[in-house]
Amino acid sequence: MHVGISGFFGGSAKRDMGFAREYGQCAEELGFASLYCPEHVVFFPTYESKYPYTADGNPGFGPTIGLYDPLVVSTVVGAATTTLRLVTSVMILPERPALLTAKEVMCVDHACGGRFELGVGVGWSSEEYAALGVPFEHRGSRCDEYIEAMRLAWTQDRASYHGRFVEFDDVVLLPHPVRGNITILIGGESAPAMRRAVKLADGWYGWWPAGSLEEHVEHLDAEFDRQGRKRDDSFSMRIGVPLGVDQYELAAERAGIARSLGFDEFVVGAGVPTRGFDQYLKRWAEALQLSKA
């Protein structure tokens, strides 16, 4: 089982692009397989929308939160590393135009030498959709079409797609991705997210703040059954775990559970401080028994 780590860049002068570069280099040197970068285009002081990962629905972001665009972070970190995979965690795909996103992702993939992976979801904030001028309704169907249309644009010399939200004929989007296509992961624990992962994607990326991880796997396998498929090695299962800055034993315990259930990647979701970040990363690497730690 591979081990990845999340990173939060932007929002303060200390978390600049130079910090992102150093963070990625350190993670690679310690044996982490991947760096996961979250996305929101904009934030708000308060939300009426309910955040899905807290009991009261409050995201608790704070008034000064900020994030760099994960595609730009991936390009910067990719240029400073050689083996580290770069993953969006997750991009809110329906908020962006499909073909423009396909173009940007292809460029990042080339900048990273084929090490970029696109994690996508549909999001939860109606406020963010409204600010971007995109309808919140039918975002799931929009996401499905975007994935299908982007796949065609990446793999065909002349691509055409006719859907409800995306329509184009004979578009040329070259060069093709480095490895011929882009790995797409679907983030989210809902039934529609799992349906989307099984039907359209190369894997599923869940978030495990509490409860039973076994239930997630059971729901995913039930979706494979509904679609008449069998989960095999071509489908990647990944799980991220939110952790305090020093919850090393909990990380090791949860990684063991994920490994026993057949997960391909365990992602440390820890808010690592900027000061002495390399020592924090080293402790995570040691706790998870990475070979280079």
mmCIF file of C-alpha atoms in Angstrom:
data_model
loop_
_atom_site.group_PDB
_atom_site.id
_atom_site.type_symbol
_atom_site.label_atom_id
_atom_site.label_comp_id
_atom_site.label_asym_id
_atom_site.label_seq_id
_atom_site.Cartn_x
_atom_site.Cartn_y
_atom_site.Cartn_z
ATOM 1 C CA MET A 1 0.000 0.000 0.000
ATOM 2 C CA HIS A 2 1.352 3.409 -0.989
ATOM 3 C CA VAL A 3 1.319 6.330 1.427
ATOM 4 C CA GLY A 4 0.540 9.882 0.358
ATOM 5 C CA ILE A 5 0.265 13.134 2.260
ATOM 6 C CA SER A 6 -1.912 16.199 1.833
ATOM 7 C CA GLY A 7 -0.589 19.731 1.622
ATOM 8 C CA PHE A 8 -2.231 23.111 2.139
ATOM 9 C CA PHE A 9 -0.584 25.958 0.266
ATOM 10 C CA GLY A 10 -1.589 29.614 0.079
ATOM 11 C CA GLY A 11 -3.491 31.586 2.688
ATOM 12 C CA SER A 12 -0.395 33.028 4.375
ATOM 13 C CA ALA A 13 2.976 34.411 3.382
ATOM 14 C CA LYS A 14 4.767 31.389 4.866
ATOM 15 C CA ARG A 15 2.742 28.904 2.805
ATOM 16 C CA ASP A 16 3.898 30.298 -0.510
ATOM 17 C CA MET A 17 4.995 28.456 -3.643
ATOM 18 C CA GLY A 18 8.510 28.135 -2.283
ATOM 19 C CA PHE A 19 7.125 26.304 0.734
ATOM 20 C CA ALA A 20 5.054 24.052 -1.547
ATOM 21 C CA ARG A 21 8.192 23.183 -3.510
ATOM 22 C CA GLU A 22 10.199 22.366 -0.364
ATOM 23 C CA TYR A 23 7.300 20.397 1.117
ATOM 24 C CA GLY A 24 7.020 18.248 -2.000
ATOM 25 C CA GLN A 25 10.756 17.650 -2.199
ATOM 26 C CA CYS A 26 10.899 16.629 1.462
ATOM 27 C CA ALA A 27 7.902 14.296 1.075
ATOM 28 C CA GLU A 28 9.533 12.604 -1.903
ATOM 29 C CA GLU A 29 12.871 12.205 -0.107
ATOM 30 C CA LEU A 30 11.117 10.541 2.844
ATOM 31 C CA GLY A 31 9.357 8.004 0.646
ATOM 32 C CA PHE A 32 5.846 9.420 0.326
ATOM 33 C CA ALA A 33 4.353 8.328 -2.967
ATOM 34 C CA SER A 34 2.069 11.288 -3.603
ATOM 35 C CA LEU A 35 1.050 14.793 -2.637
ATOM 36 C CA TYR A 36 -2.675 15.598 -2.467
ATOM 37 C CA CYS A 37 -3.753 19.231 -2.920
ATOM 38 C CA PRO A 38 -7.289 20.417 -2.075
ATOM 39 C CA GLU A 39 -9.344 22.946 -3.992
ATOM 40 C CA HIS A 40 -11.880 25.682 -3.470
ATOM 41 C CA VAL A 41 -11.922 28.616 -5.847
ATOM 42 C CA VAL A 42 -13.324 31.032 -3.253
ATOM 43 C CA PHE A 43 -14.400 30.957 0.390
ATOM 44 C CA PHE A 44 -17.046 32.782 2.428
ATOM 45 C CA PRO A 45 -17.203 34.110 6.005
ATOM 46 C CA THR A 46 -20.335 32.031 6.672
ATOM 47 C CA TYR A 47 -22.176 29.248 4.877
ATOM 48 C CA GLU A 48 -25.763 28.127 4.671
ATOM 49 C CA SER A 49 -24.577 24.992 2.873
ATOM 50 C CA LYS A 50 -23.752 22.095 5.162
ATOM 51 C CA TYR A 51 -20.199 20.794 5.229
ATOM 52 C CA PRO A 52 -20.373 16.976 5.060
ATOM 53 C CA TYR A 53 -17.415 16.150 7.320
ATOM 54 C CA THR A 54 -18.412 17.802 10.612
ATOM 55 C CA ALA A 55 -21.283 16.944 12.935
ATOM 56 C CA ASP A 56 -22.772 20.453 12.874
ATOM 57 C CA GLY A 57 -22.173 21.107 9.160
ATOM 58 C CA ASN A 58 -19.815 24.012 9.865
ATOM 59 C CA PRO A 59 -16.577 23.775 7.867
ATOM 60 C CA GLY A 60 -14.687 25.883 10.403
ATOM 61 C CA PHE A 61 -12.436 27.367 7.754
ATOM 62 C CA GLY A 62 -11.829 30.674 9.510
ATOM 63 C CA PRO A 63 -11.938 34.189 8.026
ATOM 64 C CA THR A 64 -8.537 34.237 6.312
ATOM 65 C CA ILE A 65 -8.331 30.834 4.631
ATOM 66 C CA GLY A 66 -6.856 30.698 1.168
ATOM 67 C CA LEU A 67 -5.632 28.049 -1.249
ATOM 68 C CA TYR A 68 -3.535 28.146 -4.358
ATOM 69 C CA ASP A 69 -5.006 26.452 -7.409
ATOM 70 C CA PRO A 70 -3.991 22.770 -7.218
ATOM 71 C CA LEU A 71 -3.059 22.658 -10.908
ATOM 72 C CA VAL A 72 -0.514 25.421 -10.391
ATOM 73 C CA VAL A 73 0.807 23.813 -7.198
ATOM 74 C CA SER A 74 1.142 20.498 -9.023
ATOM 75 C CA THR A 75 3.125 22.149 -11.809
ATOM 76 C CA VAL A 76 5.491 23.868 -9.369
ATOM 77 C CA VAL A 77 6.038 20.783 -7.205
ATOM 78 C CA GLY A 78 6.234 18.494 -10.222
ATOM 79 C CA ALA A 79 9.094 20.544 -11.639
ATOM 80 C CA ALA A 80 11.025 20.152 -8.368
ATOM 81 C CA THR A 81 10.513 16.386 -7.942
ATOM 82 C CA THR A 82 11.053 13.236 -9.989
ATOM 83 C CA THR A 83 8.869 10.441 -8.585
ATOM 84 C CA LEU A 84 6.168 12.126 -6.482
ATOM 85 C CA ARG A 85 2.660 11.832 -7.930
ATOM 86 C CA LEU A 86 0.553 15.008 -7.783
ATOM 87 C CA VAL A 87 -3.173 14.598 -7.071
ATOM 88 C CA THR A 88 -6.052 17.069 -6.781
ATOM 89 C CA SER A 89 -7.951 16.348 -3.601
ATOM 90 C CA VAL A 90 -10.438 17.088 -4.983
ATOM 91 C CA MET A 91 -11.107 19.479 -7.850
ATOM 92 C CA ILE A 92 -14.747 20.599 -7.949
ATOM 93 C CA LEU A 93 -15.042 19.722 -11.595
ATOM 94 C CA PRO A 94 -18.537 21.036 -12.497
ATOM 95 C CA GLU A 95 -17.464 24.581 -11.553
ATOM 96 C CA ARG A 96 -15.023 24.681 -14.504
ATOM 97 C CA PRO A 97 -15.538 24.484 -18.286
ATOM 98 C CA ALA A 98 -14.903 20.941 -19.488
ATOM 99 C CA LEU A 99 -12.595 21.571 -22.450
ATOM 100 C CA LEU A 100 -10.625 24.339 -20.750
ATOM 101 C CA THR A 101 -10.065 22.007 -17.792
ATOM 102 C CA ALA A 102 -9.025 19.194 -20.128
ATOM 103 C CA LYS A 103 -6.461 21.522 -21.718
ATOM 104 C CA GLU A 104 -5.060 22.704 -18.377
ATOM 105 C CA VAL A 105 -4.870 19.178 -16.962
ATOM 106 C CA MET A 106 -3.075 17.929 -20.085
ATOM 107 C CA CYS A 107 -0.513 20.715 -19.720
ATOM 108 C CA VAL A 108 0.064 19.938 -16.028
ATOM 109 C CA ASP A 109 0.445 16.260 -16.904
ATOM 110 C CA HIS A 110 3.202 17.101 -19.372
ATOM 111 C CA ALA A 111 4.874 19.456 -16.891
ATOM 112 C CA CYS A 112 4.920 16.604 -14.336
ATOM 113 C CA GLY A 113 6.146 13.984 -16.790
ATOM 114 C CA GLY A 114 2.939 11.964 -16.533
ATOM 115 C CA ARG A 115 2.826 12.027 -12.716
ATOM 116 C CA PHE A 116 -0.401 14.007 -12.403
ATOM 117 C CA GLU A 117 -3.712 12.422 -11.307
ATOM 118 C CA LEU A 118 -7.061 14.185 -11.327
ATOM 119 C CA GLY A 119 -9.220 13.711 -8.249
ATOM 120 C CA VAL A 120 -12.656 15.243 -8.784
ATOM 121 C CA GLY A 121 -15.905 15.728 -6.920
ATOM 122 C CA VAL A 122 -19.086 17.778 -7.146
ATOM 123 C CA GLY A 123 -18.647 19.838 -3.980
ATOM 124 C CA TRP A 124 -21.093 20.895 -1.298
ATOM 125 C CA SER A 125 -21.089 24.733 -1.325
ATOM 126 C CA SER A 126 -23.962 26.286 -3.259
ATOM 127 C CA GLU A 127 -22.425 29.671 -2.409
ATOM 128 C CA GLU A 128 -19.286 28.858 -4.391
ATOM 129 C CA TYR A 129 -21.255 27.690 -7.421
ATOM 130 C CA ALA A 130 -23.354 30.864 -7.355
ATOM 131 C CA ALA A 131 -20.270 33.089 -7.187
ATOM 132 C CA LEU A 132 -18.843 31.318 -10.238
ATOM 133 C CA GLY A 133 -22.086 31.589 -12.190
ATOM 134 C CA VAL A 134 -22.633 27.832 -12.401
ATOM 135 C CA PRO A 135 -25.942 26.168 -11.395
ATOM 136 C CA PHE A 136 -25.688 24.067 -8.238
ATOM 137 C CA GLU A 137 -28.512 21.856 -9.450
ATOM 138 C CA HIS A 138 -27.664 18.845 -11.629
ATOM 139 C CA ARG A 139 -23.979 19.190 -10.755
ATOM 140 C CA GLY A 140 -23.687 15.407 -10.630
ATOM 141 C CA SER A 141 -24.953 14.965 -14.184
ATOM 142 C CA ARG A 142 -22.734 17.815 -15.304
ATOM 143 C CA CYS A 143 -19.727 16.110 -13.699
ATOM 144 C CA ASP A 144 -20.515 12.842 -15.487
ATOM 145 C CA GLU A 145 -20.600 14.547 -18.867
ATOM 146 C CA TYR A 146 -17.425 16.504 -18.164
ATOM 147 C CA ILE A 147 -15.528 13.300 -17.376
ATOM 148 C CA GLU A 148 -16.772 11.612 -20.550
ATOM 149 C CA ALA A 149 -16.032 14.650 -22.712
ATOM 150 C CA MET A 150 -12.546 15.163 -21.261
ATOM 151 C CA ARG A 151 -11.667 11.511 -21.851
ATOM 152 C CA LEU A 152 -12.572 11.882 -25.513
ATOM 153 C CA ALA A 153 -10.594 15.100 -25.887
ATOM 154 C CA TRP A 154 -7.504 13.462 -24.326
ATOM 155 C CA THR A 155 -7.588 10.284 -26.380
ATOM 156 C CA GLN A 156 -8.977 11.119 -29.830
ATOM 157 C CA ASP A 157 -7.323 13.185 -32.533
ATOM 158 C CA ARG A 158 -10.723 14.667 -33.390
ATOM 159 C CA ALA A 159 -13.244 14.489 -30.592
ATOM 160 C CA SER A 160 -16.981 15.058 -30.612
ATOM 161 C CA TYR A 161 -19.423 14.985 -27.713
ATOM 162 C CA HIS A 162 -23.127 15.767 -27.510
ATOM 163 C CA GLY A 163 -24.684 16.014 -24.082
ATOM 164 C CA ARG A 164 -26.966 18.223 -22.038
ATOM 165 C CA PHE A 165 -24.130 20.325 -20.571
ATOM 166 C CA VAL A 166 -21.279 19.764 -23.033
ATOM 167 C CA GLU A 167 -21.428 19.783 -26.819
ATOM 168 C CA PHE A 168 -18.661 20.015 -29.373
ATOM 169 C CA ASP A 169 -17.629 18.572 -32.756
ATOM 170 C CA ASP A 170 -14.208 17.741 -34.211
ATOM 171 C CA VAL A 171 -12.133 19.456 -31.544
ATOM 172 C CA VAL A 172 -8.373 18.915 -31.577
ATOM 173 C CA LEU A 173 -6.660 18.932 -28.170
ATOM 174 C CA LEU A 174 -3.031 17.966 -28.633
ATOM 175 C CA PRO A 175 -0.667 16.676 -27.460
ATOM 176 C CA HIS A 176 -2.315 13.714 -25.801
ATOM 177 C CA PRO A 177 -1.405 13.015 -22.155
ATOM 178 C CA VAL A 178 2.042 11.554 -21.520
ATOM 179 C CA ARG A 179 0.698 8.070 -20.753
ATOM 180 C CA GLY A 180 -2.142 8.301 -23.240
ATOM 181 C CA ASN A 181 -4.784 9.211 -20.669
ATOM 182 C CA ILE A 182 -5.155 10.801 -17.228
ATOM 183 C CA THR A 183 -5.958 8.818 -14.085
ATOM 184 C CA ILE A 184 -9.275 10.077 -12.706
ATOM 185 C CA LEU A 185 -10.353 9.480 -9.113
ATOM 186 C CA ILE A 186 -13.796 10.258 -7.719
ATOM 187 C CA GLY A 187 -13.914 11.724 -4.238
ATOM 188 C CA GLY A 188 -16.880 11.365 -1.890
ATOM 189 C CA GLU A 189 -18.735 8.819 0.208
ATOM 190 C CA SER A 190 -22.241 9.271 -1.189
ATOM 191 C CA ALA A 191 -24.011 6.688 -3.325
ATOM 192 C CA PRO A 192 -23.813 8.936 -6.436
ATOM 193 C CA ALA A 193 -20.067 9.409 -5.913
ATOM 194 C CA MET A 194 -19.509 5.665 -5.735
ATOM 195 C CA ARG A 195 -21.699 5.106 -8.783
ATOM 196 C CA ARG A 196 -19.653 7.694 -10.663
ATOM 197 C CA ALA A 197 -16.369 6.108 -9.569
ATOM 198 C CA VAL A 198 -17.358 2.617 -10.721
ATOM 199 C CA LYS A 199 -18.893 3.781 -13.997
ATOM 200 C CA LEU A 200 -16.521 6.486 -15.154
ATOM 201 C CA ALA A 201 -13.286 6.594 -13.187
ATOM 202 C CA ASP A 202 -10.066 4.743 -12.457
ATOM 203 C CA GLY A 203 -10.551 4.764 -8.719
ATOM 204 C CA TRP A 204 -12.278 6.076 -5.623
ATOM 205 C CA TYR A 205 -10.861 8.418 -2.989
ATOM 206 C CA GLY A 206 -12.707 8.550 0.308
ATOM 207 C CA TRP A 207 -12.339 10.530 3.513
ATOM 208 C CA TRP A 208 -12.391 8.713 6.842
ATOM 209 C CA PRO A 209 -12.910 11.061 9.802
ATOM 210 C CA ALA A 210 -14.717 8.439 11.903
ATOM 211 C CA GLY A 211 -16.906 5.345 11.718
ATOM 212 C CA SER A 212 -16.310 2.109 9.880
ATOM 213 C CA LEU A 213 -14.078 1.910 6.830
ATOM 214 C CA GLU A 214 -15.467 -1.558 6.140
ATOM 215 C CA GLU A 215 -18.855 0.009 5.382
ATOM 216 C CA HIS A 216 -17.311 2.193 2.680
ATOM 217 C CA VAL A 217 -15.819 -0.871 0.997
ATOM 218 C CA GLU A 218 -19.100 -2.755 1.266
ATOM 219 C CA HIS A 219 -20.998 0.125 -0.363
ATOM 220 C CA LEU A 220 -18.415 0.367 -3.127
ATOM 221 C CA ASP A 221 -18.540 -3.366 -3.845
ATOM 222 C CA ALA A 222 -22.338 -3.242 -3.843
ATOM 223 C CA GLU A 223 -22.114 -0.602 -6.567
ATOM 224 C CA PHE A 224 -19.809 -2.831 -8.588
ATOM 225 C CA ASP A 225 -22.443 -5.575 -8.286
ATOM 226 C CA ARG A 226 -25.201 -3.201 -9.425
ATOM 227 C CA GLN A 227 -23.192 -2.314 -12.511
ATOM 228 C CA GLY A 228 -22.371 -5.956 -13.254
ATOM 229 C CA ARG A 229 -18.655 -5.530 -12.657
ATOM 230 C CA LYS A 230 -16.016 -7.043 -10.405
ATOM 231 C CA ARG A 231 -13.550 -4.828 -8.573
ATOM 232 C CA ASP A 232 -9.993 -5.731 -9.633
ATOM 233 C CA ASP A 233 -6.472 -4.318 -9.613
ATOM 234 C CA SER A 234 -7.291 -1.852 -12.380
ATOM 235 C CA PHE A 235 -9.476 0.104 -9.935
ATOM 236 C CA SER A 236 -7.617 2.060 -7.249
ATOM 237 C CA MET A 237 -9.064 2.424 -3.724
ATOM 238 C CA ARG A 238 -7.618 5.273 -1.682
ATOM 239 C CA ILE A 239 -8.502 6.704 1.704
ATOM 240 C CA GLY A 240 -7.572 9.964 3.380
ATOM 241 C CA VAL A 241 -7.633 10.365 7.159
ATOM 242 C CA PRO A 242 -7.823 13.739 8.973
ATOM 243 C CA LEU A 243 -5.225 13.755 11.744
ATOM 244 C CA GLY A 244 -3.878 16.078 14.392
ATOM 245 C CA VAL A 245 -0.273 17.172 13.997
ATOM 246 C CA ASP A 246 1.001 14.474 16.381
ATOM 247 C CA GLN A 247 -1.479 11.598 16.005
ATOM 248 C CA TYR A 248 1.194 9.206 14.762
ATOM 249 C CA GLU A 249 -0.137 6.109 16.516
ATOM 250 C CA LEU A 250 -3.644 6.705 15.168
ATOM 251 C CA ALA A 251 -2.214 7.057 11.663
ATOM 252 C CA ALA A 252 -0.380 3.738 11.958
ATOM 253 C CA GLU A 253 -3.485 2.025 13.329
ATOM 254 C CA ARG A 254 -5.737 3.307 10.559
ATOM 255 C CA ALA A 255 -3.174 2.548 7.889
ATOM 256 C CA GLY A 256 -3.143 -1.051 9.104
ATOM 257 C CA ILE A 257 -6.925 -1.264 8.762
ATOM 258 C CA ALA A 258 -6.803 0.240 5.274
ATOM 259 C CA ARG A 259 -4.097 -2.208 4.219
ATOM 260 C CA SER A 260 -6.087 -5.181 5.525
ATOM 261 C CA LEU A 261 -9.085 -4.070 3.463
ATOM 262 C CA GLY A 262 -7.093 -3.909 0.244
ATOM 263 C CA PHE A 263 -6.649 -0.159 -0.144
ATOM 264 C CA ASP A 264 -3.991 0.925 -2.611
ATOM 265 C CA GLU A 265 -3.110 4.230 -0.966
ATOM 266 C CA PHE A 266 -3.368 5.759 2.500
ATOM 267 C CA VAL A 267 -3.264 9.561 2.645
ATOM 268 C CA VAL A 268 -2.163 11.456 5.754
ATOM 269 C CA GLY A 269 -4.488 14.434 6.098
ATOM 270 C CA ALA A 270 -2.547 16.397 8.695
ATOM 271 C CA GLY A 271 -2.258 20.144 9.114
ATOM 272 C CA VAL A 272 1.550 20.289 9.172
ATOM 273 C CA PRO A 273 2.971 23.585 10.546
ATOM 274 C CA THR A 274 5.358 25.546 8.356
ATOM 275 C CA ARG A 275 8.009 25.812 11.044
ATOM 276 C CA GLY A 276 9.916 22.556 11.291
ATOM 277 C CA PHE A 277 7.641 20.939 8.706
ATOM 278 C CA ASP A 278 10.401 18.556 7.649
ATOM 279 C CA GLN A 279 10.550 17.054 11.133
ATOM 280 C CA TYR A 280 6.781 16.561 11.170
ATOM 281 C CA LEU A 281 6.934 14.837 7.791
ATOM 282 C CA LYS A 282 9.774 12.652 9.036
ATOM 283 C CA ARG A 283 7.719 11.568 12.058
ATOM 284 C CA TRP A 284 4.777 10.675 9.825
ATOM 285 C CA ALA A 285 7.098 8.709 7.556
ATOM 286 C CA GLU A 286 8.583 6.842 10.514
ATOM 287 C CA ALA A 287 5.167 6.099 12.010
ATOM 288 C CA LEU A 288 4.018 4.653 8.685
ATOM 289 C CA GLN A 289 7.293 2.764 8.189
ATOM 290 C CA LEU A 290 8.258 4.317 4.888
ATOM 291 C CA SER A 291 11.458 2.826 3.534
ATOM 292 C CA LYS A 292 13.337 6.121 3.236
ATOM 293 C CA ALA A 293 12.426 7.503 6.677
#
